Amino acid sequence: MLSLGRGVVRVVVGAAVVSCASLGSGAVAGAAPLASCGPARQDVAIRSSVPLLDWSENFGIDAKGDLWVSRVMRGEVQRYDRDGRLTATVAVPSPGAVRLGPDGLLYVVTGNSPLAGSGGIVRFDPAAANPTPVAFATGFPHPNGAAFDAEGNLYVTTGNGLHRLRSDGSEDMDWWSAVDIDGPNGIAVSGDSVYVTANFAGSEGPVGRVLRLSRTNPAAVTTVADLTSFGALPDFVDDLVVRDGALYVTTLAGHLVRVNPTTGTACIVVSTTPLTAVVADPSDPSALLAGSEEGTVLRIRPIS
């Protein structure tokens, strides 16, 4: 689910996606739509069996290159091989981000729902015959995104901010208290940079920003790009990934946006169904995989 900051969340009612935030508060007067990045091709990598019930909230890749998809509505993480065939299912309540740890285990956010109460992170061996999730850390309200740094620290976005966990599951409380980000959602780490998508509401500021903070100086937060509006209405940003020096960001309006982290310039790779997460395709170095609220996983290839 997409956190919109300080108790504001996006919820599913029947077949409609509803935001409890005021859409009008984030609009930029006279903002022009972003330009296209150029030609791109999109194909279905994994088809949804039951739309919305198959909501693909996030996903990760294990050491073998298999894709693990968080089916948040089903309460499970599903493994697919490189041909898109379902090969395993692991029960995880309200799963969010799935990330491969330095120990070869998969770490999965759990409790990624406003109805789940306290959540946390579980981990399991993806190569096991019957993977069994074991608690790694608990006590986080509405956790969502996650990312590892090169030193094995795990960063988790939650309803009360951005947390950094050591390899033993303990939290660096000094780091957490230094971070001042409201509404963190997706997260990616590259070198010393921690990139976070953030959505604010009401008087707290615009929605749809990509922020950067330093691993070594978390109080230093800067705005990389403001994706507040592609035209008449604001857009909400969800997950992101770093690939080939660029940031790729998914949005509620169905845009996959490429952002230059140095200049902040942005363009739209594709416009499609509402997107939730993005990851580099392990089977195609030219492609990205994007999850959707409908449940389909798309393979997107920018054409240079």
Short mmCIF file of C-alpha atoms in Angstrom, two decimals, residues 30 32 35 39 55 73 89 109 111 121 129 134 141 156-157 169 171 186 191 217 228 251 259 272 281 284 299:
data_model
loop_
_atom_site.label_atom_id
_atom_site.label_comp_id
_atom_site.label_asym_id
_atom_site.label_seq_id
_atom_site.Cartn_x
_atom_site.Cartn_y
_atom_site.Cartn_z
CA GLY A 30 0.68 25.96 -14.56
CA ALA A 32 3.52 21.34 -17.76
CA ALA A 35 8.18 15.02 -21.73
CA PRO A 39 10.26 5.12 -27.54
CA TRP A 55 -2.08 -6.66 -6.54
CA MET A 73 -4.07 -8.84 -0.89
CA THR A 89 4.35 -19.58 -2.59
CA VAL A 109 8.41 -6.43 4.82
CA GLY A 111 2.27 -5.65 7.87
CA ILE A 121 10.52 -7.78 8.57
CA ALA A 129 12.27 -26.87 -0.25
CA VAL A 134 11.39 -16.12 10.59
CA PRO A 141 3.81 0.82 11.92
CA VAL A 156 12.95 0.42 5.98
CA THR A 157 10.30 3.06 5.28
CA GLY A 169 18.20 -6.79 13.59
CA GLU A 171 18.11 -0.47 15.17
CA GLY A 186 10.03 3.61 -1.73
CA GLY A 191 26.94 4.46 -2.43
CA ASN A 217 24.83 12.33 7.56
CA THR A 228 4.17 16.80 -7.96
CA THR A 251 3.51 6.46 -9.80
CA VAL A 259 15.09 10.87 -13.09
CA THR A 272 0.12 2.68 -18.36
CA ASP A 281 14.92 -7.52 -15.17
CA ASP A 284 17.14 -8.95 -19.89
CA ARG A 299 8.42 -5.87 -18.86
#
